[in-house]
Every structure is written in structure tokens, then in C-alpha cells.
Amino acid sequence: MGVALHMEIADKLRERIRSGDLAPGDRLPTEPELERLFGASRNTIRIAVTNLVHEGLIQIQPGRGMFVPKGPIPFFVILSREEGGDGTDSPLDSYSSGVRAAGRKPSIRDFEMRIEYPGREVAGWLEIDEDTQVVVRGSRRFIDDIPYSLQSSYYSMDRVRGTELESRKGIPRGTIRVLAELGYEQTGYRDEIVARMPTPEEKTFFRIGPGIPVIVVYRIAYTNDSTPIRLTVTTYAADRNRPSYDIGEVPERPMASGQISIVG
């Protein structure tokens, strides 16, 4: 059985977009023009276009036509250097320093600290009971005033009660160092990475259209006796972030268009 015509049309349009033949901001042919181009019915064209709208590759602007979306400049987030991933004890925020090294402007806004009872998932990662409170420290992260990620870190109240981690202010030397001073030195971490569709709140914050997922990184930090001491949940909009890892001796990324190096 052959491939359905609407799928063939979607494949050809998708390839033109991904190859750059149709660049961000370009207007696509009208429905009648696509009908003539592919020898297909209007209904078939609409099915093909709808599929690409759901993938985030086409944006329909009422009264103007169909366009390739103008997305934010992609940012390569080297996860192996985020949140103590490189094993250093630097008080500098690796995300902000990496953004600046790329010649762009970072900002971390709307910092909040709250105390709450964890859900089953958070309690499971921290290996605590659901009736044990956690301290949550969260913020919103921007690049060039465009929202790029959301981040929240969870700490068991049993370990951080009465410490700076309960403060509603930032900690210049970093929370990893504070934990070490409390006797909980981070010696390793595990990342779990999930792709899913955004919640309504995430969709509003990131200002993303239909079909664009988010990438959620759950980082669980451990001491040398395998005690989980921190869970950091970072949510990235998939249309503007390129999460990656550098393992071993590898060259820095070239500062080419769409490729941004994070210098540790």
C-alpha cells in the first residue's frame, strides 16, 4: 500500500522547511497554489498543513496566510556543566556565565522560595515520606529577554531546616557549596530526561505554539553514600534549547549560527 497523498505532501513541505528552502518568516504558497502544485484536493492539502502546524513547522496567520515561524535563536545547553555537573565547586552560575560567553544577555527572574509537602514523584526521588516538607527554590531563566527555561530545586526540610536554603534571597556561593558545608557533599548525579507537551502555564510562559514540546530534565544529586540531597527540575522549551552532554576530552562548539558554546 502506498503512502497517503497528504503524508507525501507533508513530507515534501517539511523537507523544504528543514533544508532552509523555506526559511523562517517565509510565506508558504496559498491553498489553491498547493492544490495545483501537488495535484491534490483542498481537503488533502488542509490535512497535510494541519499536520505541520501541529509539529510547529507552520504558523497560520488569519488574513495573511501560512508562514514558517520565526523562532528564537537555539541555545546549546551543555547539561554536563549545569548545576555542578562538571564536578566543580564554582560559585558562579554556569548557565549565566555560558550565556554571556556566547555574547548574549542572561537574566534569572521571579526567584521564589516556598515550603510545601512533596508529591509522590518528588518524595520518591528524594527518598522521603510525603509528609516530610521540602524547601523549593525556583526561578525563570531568560536569554535576550526571551523565556528559555524554568527551574526548581527541592531539598528535604530534615536536612536544611534553619539554613540559608530557607532564605528568600539568592546564595552567591551556590547551594551546592551550602550543602557541602552542612555535611552533604555532592559526589554524583543522575539525569532523567522526559519530552512531553507543555502544561497551559508553560505554554503561556514560553509563548509557544501548537505542536512544540518541552524537555524536562530531572537531576538527582547524591553524596558518596548514595543519599539523594537535591532534586533539580529544569523545563526547556524544545524550539529554542538544544540539551547536550560533553563526555571526556572534546573540542568546544564552534561559535557558528545556531551553535552557542557554554564555557565552564
mmCIF file of C-alpha atoms in Angstrom:
data_model
loop_
_atom_site.group_PDB
_atom_site.id
_atom_site.type_symbol
_atom_site.label_atom_id
_atom_site.label_comp_id
_atom_site.label_asym_id
_atom_site.label_seq_id
_atom_site.Cartn_x
_atom_site.Cartn_y
_atom_site.Cartn_z
ATOM 1 C CA MET A 1 0.000 0.000 0.000
ATOM 2 C CA GLY A 2 1.368 3.408 -0.992
ATOM 3 C CA VAL A 3 1.839 6.354 1.333
ATOM 4 C CA ALA A 4 -1.249 8.535 1.607
ATOM 5 C CA LEU A 5 -1.061 11.661 -0.547
ATOM 6 C CA HIS A 6 -1.418 14.047 2.393
ATOM 7 C CA MET A 7 1.603 12.391 4.032
ATOM 8 C CA GLU A 8 3.660 12.754 0.838
ATOM 9 C CA ILE A 9 2.742 16.431 0.652
ATOM 10 C CA ALA A 10 3.591 16.972 4.316
ATOM 11 C CA ASP A 11 6.942 15.214 3.815
ATOM 12 C CA LYS A 12 7.849 17.453 0.861
ATOM 13 C CA LEU A 13 6.886 20.657 2.665
ATOM 14 C CA ARG A 14 8.683 19.503 5.827
ATOM 15 C CA GLU A 15 11.862 18.866 3.840
ATOM 16 C CA ARG A 16 11.697 22.312 2.225
ATOM 17 C CA ILE A 17 11.390 23.907 5.668
ATOM 18 C CA ARG A 18 14.151 21.867 7.301
ATOM 19 C CA SER A 19 16.528 22.353 4.361
ATOM 20 C CA GLY A 20 16.083 26.121 4.524
ATOM 21 C CA ASP A 21 14.439 26.335 1.122
ATOM 22 C CA LEU A 22 11.539 27.818 3.081
ATOM 23 C CA ALA A 23 13.260 29.946 5.734
ATOM 24 C CA PRO A 24 11.839 31.334 8.993
ATOM 25 C CA GLY A 25 9.447 34.140 8.127
ATOM 26 C CA ASP A 26 8.812 32.900 4.579
ATOM 27 C CA ARG A 27 5.230 32.736 3.360
ATOM 28 C CA LEU A 28 4.073 29.395 2.009
ATOM 29 C CA PRO A 29 2.036 29.078 -1.172
ATOM 30 C CA THR A 30 -1.711 29.516 -0.726
ATOM 31 C CA GLU A 31 -4.031 26.524 -0.570
ATOM 32 C CA PRO A 32 -5.080 26.910 -4.245
ATOM 33 C CA GLU A 33 -1.401 27.148 -5.224
ATOM 34 C CA LEU A 34 -0.604 23.993 -3.265
ATOM 35 C CA GLU A 35 -3.559 22.225 -4.878
ATOM 36 C CA ARG A 36 -2.153 22.976 -8.322
ATOM 37 C CA LEU A 37 1.424 22.195 -7.279
ATOM 38 C CA PHE A 38 0.601 18.747 -5.883
ATOM 39 C CA GLY A 39 -2.487 17.928 -7.936
ATOM 40 C CA ALA A 40 -4.452 17.348 -4.749
ATOM 41 C CA SER A 41 -7.834 18.349 -3.328
ATOM 42 C CA ARG A 42 -8.197 21.204 -0.869
ATOM 43 C CA ASN A 43 -9.120 18.752 1.888
ATOM 44 C CA THR A 44 -5.926 16.766 1.302
ATOM 45 C CA ILE A 45 -3.856 19.955 1.398
ATOM 46 C CA ARG A 46 -5.519 21.026 4.644
ATOM 47 C CA ILE A 47 -4.778 17.680 6.295
ATOM 48 C CA ALA A 48 -1.112 17.951 5.296
ATOM 49 C CA VAL A 49 -0.851 21.539 6.523
ATOM 50 C CA THR A 50 -2.611 20.720 9.796
ATOM 51 C CA ASN A 51 -0.043 18.004 10.496
ATOM 52 C CA LEU A 52 2.780 20.517 10.046
ATOM 53 C CA VAL A 53 1.010 23.091 12.206
ATOM 54 C CA HIS A 54 0.850 20.507 14.996
ATOM 55 C CA GLU A 55 4.591 19.888 14.540
ATOM 56 C CA GLY A 56 5.263 23.608 14.955
ATOM 57 C CA LEU A 57 6.686 23.911 11.416
ATOM 58 C CA ILE A 58 3.900 26.094 10.006
ATOM 59 C CA GLN A 59 2.064 29.000 11.570
ATOM 60 C CA ILE A 60 -1.278 30.192 10.198
ATOM 61 C CA GLN A 61 -1.870 33.923 10.450
ATOM 62 C CA PRO A 62 -5.555 34.698 9.789
ATOM 63 C CA GLY A 63 -5.979 37.059 6.876
ATOM 64 C CA ARG A 64 -2.297 36.809 5.908
ATOM 65 C CA GLY A 65 -1.575 33.186 5.093
ATOM 66 C CA MET A 66 0.734 30.389 6.174
ATOM 67 C CA PHE A 67 4.285 31.111 7.340
ATOM 68 C CA VAL A 68 7.388 29.343 8.589
ATOM 69 C CA PRO A 69 7.604 30.526 12.227
ATOM 70 C CA LYS A 70 10.388 32.865 13.264
ATOM 71 C CA GLY A 71 11.736 31.032 16.278
ATOM 72 C CA PRO A 72 14.233 32.150 18.940
ATOM 73 C CA ILE A 73 17.928 31.528 18.329
ATOM 74 C CA PRO A 74 18.750 27.991 19.545
ATOM 75 C CA PHE A 75 20.887 27.748 22.680
ATOM 76 C CA PHE A 76 23.103 24.716 23.288
ATOM 77 C CA VAL A 77 22.767 23.845 26.970
ATOM 78 C CA ILE A 78 25.626 21.570 27.993
ATOM 79 C CA LEU A 79 23.928 19.651 30.794
ATOM 80 C CA SER A 80 27.205 18.135 31.966
ATOM 81 C CA ARG A 81 28.189 21.641 33.102
ATOM 82 C CA GLU A 82 24.894 22.652 34.676
ATOM 83 C CA GLU A 83 24.210 22.555 38.437
ATOM 84 C CA GLY A 84 27.543 21.053 39.452
ATOM 85 C CA GLY A 85 27.550 18.592 36.586
ATOM 86 C CA ASP A 86 31.234 19.234 35.871
ATOM 87 C CA GLY A 87 32.204 18.346 39.443
ATOM 88 C CA THR A 88 33.433 21.842 40.263
ATOM 89 C CA ASP A 89 32.544 23.935 43.281
ATOM 90 C CA SER A 90 32.393 27.230 41.407
ATOM 91 C CA PRO A 91 30.089 29.820 42.984
ATOM 92 C CA LEU A 92 29.352 31.173 39.524
ATOM 93 C CA ASP A 93 26.141 30.184 37.800
ATOM 94 C CA SER A 94 27.232 28.099 34.812
ATOM 95 C CA TYR A 95 24.099 28.949 32.863
ATOM 96 C CA SER A 96 24.570 32.715 33.153
ATOM 97 C CA SER A 97 28.317 32.575 32.507
ATOM 98 C CA GLY A 98 27.745 30.369 29.453
ATOM 99 C CA VAL A 99 25.156 32.733 28.028
ATOM 100 C CA ARG A 100 27.488 35.699 28.494
ATOM 101 C CA ALA A 101 30.349 33.789 26.888
ATOM 102 C CA ALA A 102 28.125 33.362 23.831
ATOM 103 C CA GLY A 103 27.689 37.121 23.619
ATOM 104 C CA ARG A 104 24.078 37.054 24.779
ATOM 105 C CA LYS A 105 22.284 38.518 27.782
ATOM 106 C CA PRO A 106 21.133 36.166 30.572
ATOM 107 C CA SER A 107 18.647 37.044 33.279
ATOM 108 C CA ILE A 108 17.198 34.995 36.120
ATOM 109 C CA ARG A 109 13.891 36.390 37.334
ATOM 110 C CA ASP A 110 10.976 35.771 39.657
ATOM 111 C CA PHE A 111 13.016 33.880 42.230
ATOM 112 C CA GLU A 112 10.845 32.221 44.839
ATOM 113 C CA MET A 113 11.321 30.077 47.899
ATOM 114 C CA ARG A 114 8.428 28.092 49.270
ATOM 115 C CA ILE A 115 7.883 25.247 51.703
ATOM 116 C CA GLU A 116 5.455 22.511 50.750
ATOM 117 C CA TYR A 117 4.662 18.845 51.061
ATOM 118 C CA PRO A 118 6.052 16.883 48.110
ATOM 119 C CA GLY A 119 4.049 14.855 45.671
ATOM 120 C CA ARG A 120 4.718 11.152 45.268
ATOM 121 C CA GLU A 121 7.228 11.687 42.453
ATOM 122 C CA VAL A 122 9.382 14.247 44.296
ATOM 123 C CA ALA A 123 9.228 12.251 47.538
ATOM 124 C CA GLY A 124 10.345 9.155 45.657
ATOM 125 C CA TRP A 125 13.381 10.837 44.121
ATOM 126 C CA LEU A 126 14.452 12.361 47.453
ATOM 127 C CA GLU A 127 13.648 9.099 49.253
ATOM 128 C CA ILE A 128 11.500 10.818 51.886
ATOM 129 C CA ASP A 129 7.937 10.395 53.096
ATOM 130 C CA GLU A 130 5.216 12.505 51.539
ATOM 131 C CA ASP A 131 4.517 14.050 54.962
ATOM 132 C CA THR A 132 8.093 15.416 55.128
ATOM 133 C CA GLN A 133 8.168 19.024 53.969
ATOM 134 C CA VAL A 134 10.556 20.213 51.259
ATOM 135 C CA VAL A 135 12.139 23.581 50.549
ATOM 136 C CA VAL A 136 11.618 24.596 46.918
ATOM 137 C CA ARG A 137 13.805 27.257 45.296
ATOM 138 C CA GLY A 138 12.689 28.247 41.826
ATOM 139 C CA SER A 139 13.267 30.816 39.112
ATOM 140 C CA ARG A 140 12.588 31.675 35.486
ATOM 141 C CA ARG A 141 15.528 31.949 33.100
ATOM 142 C CA PHE A 142 15.698 34.259 30.094
ATOM 143 C CA ILE A 143 18.133 34.886 27.253
ATOM 144 C CA ASP A 144 17.939 38.256 25.485
ATOM 145 C CA ASP A 145 14.676 38.833 27.392
ATOM 146 C CA ILE A 146 13.107 35.731 25.803
ATOM 147 C CA PRO A 147 11.957 32.927 28.161
ATOM 148 C CA TYR A 148 14.146 29.864 27.745
ATOM 149 C CA SER A 149 13.690 27.669 30.825
ATOM 150 C CA LEU A 150 12.055 27.152 34.216
ATOM 151 C CA GLN A 151 13.948 25.660 37.144
ATOM 152 C CA SER A 152 13.003 24.426 40.612
ATOM 153 C CA SER A 153 15.210 22.651 43.149
ATOM 154 C CA TYR A 154 13.820 20.558 46.021
ATOM 155 C CA TYR A 155 15.521 19.903 49.376
ATOM 156 C CA SER A 156 14.275 17.800 52.274
ATOM 157 C CA MET A 157 13.409 20.022 55.231
ATOM 158 C CA ASP A 158 15.021 17.444 57.526
ATOM 159 C CA ARG A 159 18.409 18.353 56.008
ATOM 160 C CA VAL A 160 18.151 22.121 55.515
ATOM 161 C CA ARG A 161 15.910 23.400 58.319
ATOM 162 C CA GLY A 162 17.164 26.736 59.674
ATOM 163 C CA THR A 163 19.794 27.192 56.931
ATOM 164 C CA GLU A 164 20.328 29.673 54.108
ATOM 165 C CA LEU A 165 18.345 27.413 51.832
ATOM 166 C CA GLU A 166 15.208 28.655 53.586
ATOM 167 C CA SER A 167 16.152 32.231 52.680
ATOM 168 C CA ARG A 168 14.130 34.139 50.126
ATOM 169 C CA LYS A 169 17.361 35.585 48.747
ATOM 170 C CA GLY A 170 19.906 34.236 46.330
ATOM 171 C CA ILE A 171 23.016 32.485 47.629
ATOM 172 C CA PRO A 172 26.085 33.897 45.830
ATOM 173 C CA ARG A 173 28.388 30.979 46.669
ATOM 174 C CA GLY A 174 25.821 28.468 45.448
ATOM 175 C CA THR A 175 23.555 25.878 47.024
ATOM 176 C CA ILE A 176 25.953 23.027 46.247
ATOM 177 C CA ARG A 177 28.565 24.609 48.487
ATOM 178 C CA VAL A 178 25.989 25.248 51.215
ATOM 179 C CA LEU A 179 25.009 21.583 51.186
ATOM 180 C CA ALA A 180 28.680 20.591 51.413
ATOM 181 C CA GLU A 181 29.128 22.860 54.435
ATOM 182 C CA LEU A 182 26.173 21.082 56.037
ATOM 183 C CA GLY A 183 27.909 17.746 55.545
ATOM 184 C CA TYR A 184 26.170 16.771 52.296
ATOM 185 C CA GLU A 185 28.861 16.954 49.640
ATOM 186 C CA GLN A 186 27.662 16.171 46.142
ATOM 187 C CA THR A 187 29.709 13.398 44.561
ATOM 188 C CA GLY A 188 27.463 12.439 41.670
ATOM 189 C CA TYR A 189 24.131 12.874 39.964
ATOM 190 C CA ARG A 190 21.671 11.083 37.739
ATOM 191 C CA ASP A 191 19.658 12.761 34.989
ATOM 192 C CA GLU A 192 16.283 11.579 33.798
ATOM 193 C CA ILE A 193 15.110 13.336 30.634
ATOM 194 C CA VAL A 194 11.479 13.454 29.547
ATOM 195 C CA ALA A 195 9.845 15.038 26.497
ATOM 196 C CA ARG A 196 6.170 15.959 26.812
ATOM 197 C CA MET A 197 3.667 18.551 25.701
ATOM 198 C CA PRO A 198 3.610 21.733 27.803
ATOM 199 C CA THR A 199 1.087 22.495 30.503
ATOM 200 C CA PRO A 200 -1.136 25.564 29.906
ATOM 201 C CA GLU A 201 1.079 27.554 32.288
ATOM 202 C CA GLU A 202 4.264 26.523 30.470
ATOM 203 C CA LYS A 203 2.720 27.280 27.096
ATOM 204 C CA THR A 204 1.842 30.793 28.282
ATOM 205 C CA PHE A 205 5.271 31.416 29.818
ATOM 206 C CA PHE A 206 7.262 30.221 26.805
ATOM 207 C CA ARG A 207 4.769 31.707 24.309
ATOM 208 C CA ILE A 208 4.953 28.599 22.154
ATOM 209 C CA GLY A 209 2.513 27.478 19.514
ATOM 210 C CA PRO A 210 0.813 24.134 18.947
ATOM 211 C CA GLY A 211 2.950 21.069 18.419
ATOM 212 C CA ILE A 212 6.033 22.299 20.306
ATOM 213 C CA PRO A 213 7.012 20.099 23.279
ATOM 214 C CA VAL A 214 9.096 20.830 26.332
ATOM 215 C CA ILE A 215 12.128 18.882 27.539
ATOM 216 C CA VAL A 216 12.227 18.247 31.284
ATOM 217 C CA VAL A 217 15.488 17.280 32.990
ATOM 218 C CA TYR A 218 15.226 15.726 36.449
ATOM 219 C CA ARG A 219 18.662 15.860 38.113
ATOM 220 C CA ILE A 220 19.043 13.942 41.370
ATOM 221 C CA ALA A 221 22.266 14.780 43.258
ATOM 222 C CA TYR A 222 23.878 12.234 45.610
ATOM 223 C CA THR A 223 26.508 12.068 48.333
ATOM 224 C CA ASN A 224 29.185 9.374 48.381
ATOM 225 C CA ASP A 225 26.908 7.111 50.431
ATOM 226 C CA SER A 226 24.152 7.354 47.768
ATOM 227 C CA THR A 227 21.976 9.759 49.784
ATOM 228 C CA PRO A 228 19.840 11.965 47.479
ATOM 229 C CA ILE A 229 20.330 15.556 48.635
ATOM 230 C CA ARG A 230 18.753 17.633 45.888
ATOM 231 C CA LEU A 231 16.288 17.256 43.039
ATOM 232 C CA THR A 232 16.514 19.935 40.361
ATOM 233 C CA VAL A 233 13.782 20.024 37.723
ATOM 234 C CA THR A 234 14.523 22.160 34.665
ATOM 235 C CA THR A 235 11.969 22.629 31.906
ATOM 236 C CA TYR A 236 13.238 23.740 28.496
ATOM 237 C CA ALA A 237 11.168 24.864 25.508
ATOM 238 C CA ALA A 238 12.229 22.491 22.720
ATOM 239 C CA ASP A 239 12.119 25.106 19.962
ATOM 240 C CA ARG A 240 14.949 27.166 21.481
ATOM 241 C CA ASN A 241 17.112 24.808 23.559
ATOM 242 C CA ARG A 242 19.499 22.050 22.457
ATOM 243 C CA PRO A 243 20.403 19.995 25.562
ATOM 244 C CA SER A 244 23.652 18.069 25.169
ATOM 245 C CA TYR A 245 26.488 16.443 27.121
ATOM 246 C CA ASP A 246 30.259 16.683 26.739
ATOM 247 C CA ILE A 247 31.866 13.435 27.878
ATOM 248 C CA GLY A 248 35.647 13.235 28.015
ATOM 249 C CA GLU A 249 38.018 15.437 26.004
ATOM 250 C CA VAL A 250 36.003 17.111 23.256
ATOM 251 C CA PRO A 251 36.523 20.378 21.353
ATOM 252 C CA GLU A 252 34.482 23.449 22.173
ATOM 253 C CA ARG A 253 31.494 24.036 19.946
ATOM 254 C CA PRO A 254 32.182 26.494 17.115
ATOM 255 C CA MET A 255 30.502 29.866 17.574
ATOM 256 C CA ALA A 256 28.509 29.373 14.389
ATOM 257 C CA SER A 257 24.981 30.430 13.634
ATOM 258 C CA GLY A 258 22.685 28.399 15.850
ATOM 259 C CA GLN A 259 25.590 26.926 17.806
ATOM 260 C CA ILE A 260 26.459 28.555 21.103
ATOM 261 C CA SER A 261 29.270 27.334 23.291
ATOM 262 C CA ILE A 262 28.959 27.276 27.067
ATOM 263 C CA VAL A 263 32.322 27.869 28.664
ATOM 264 C CA GLY A 264 32.583 26.418 32.163
#
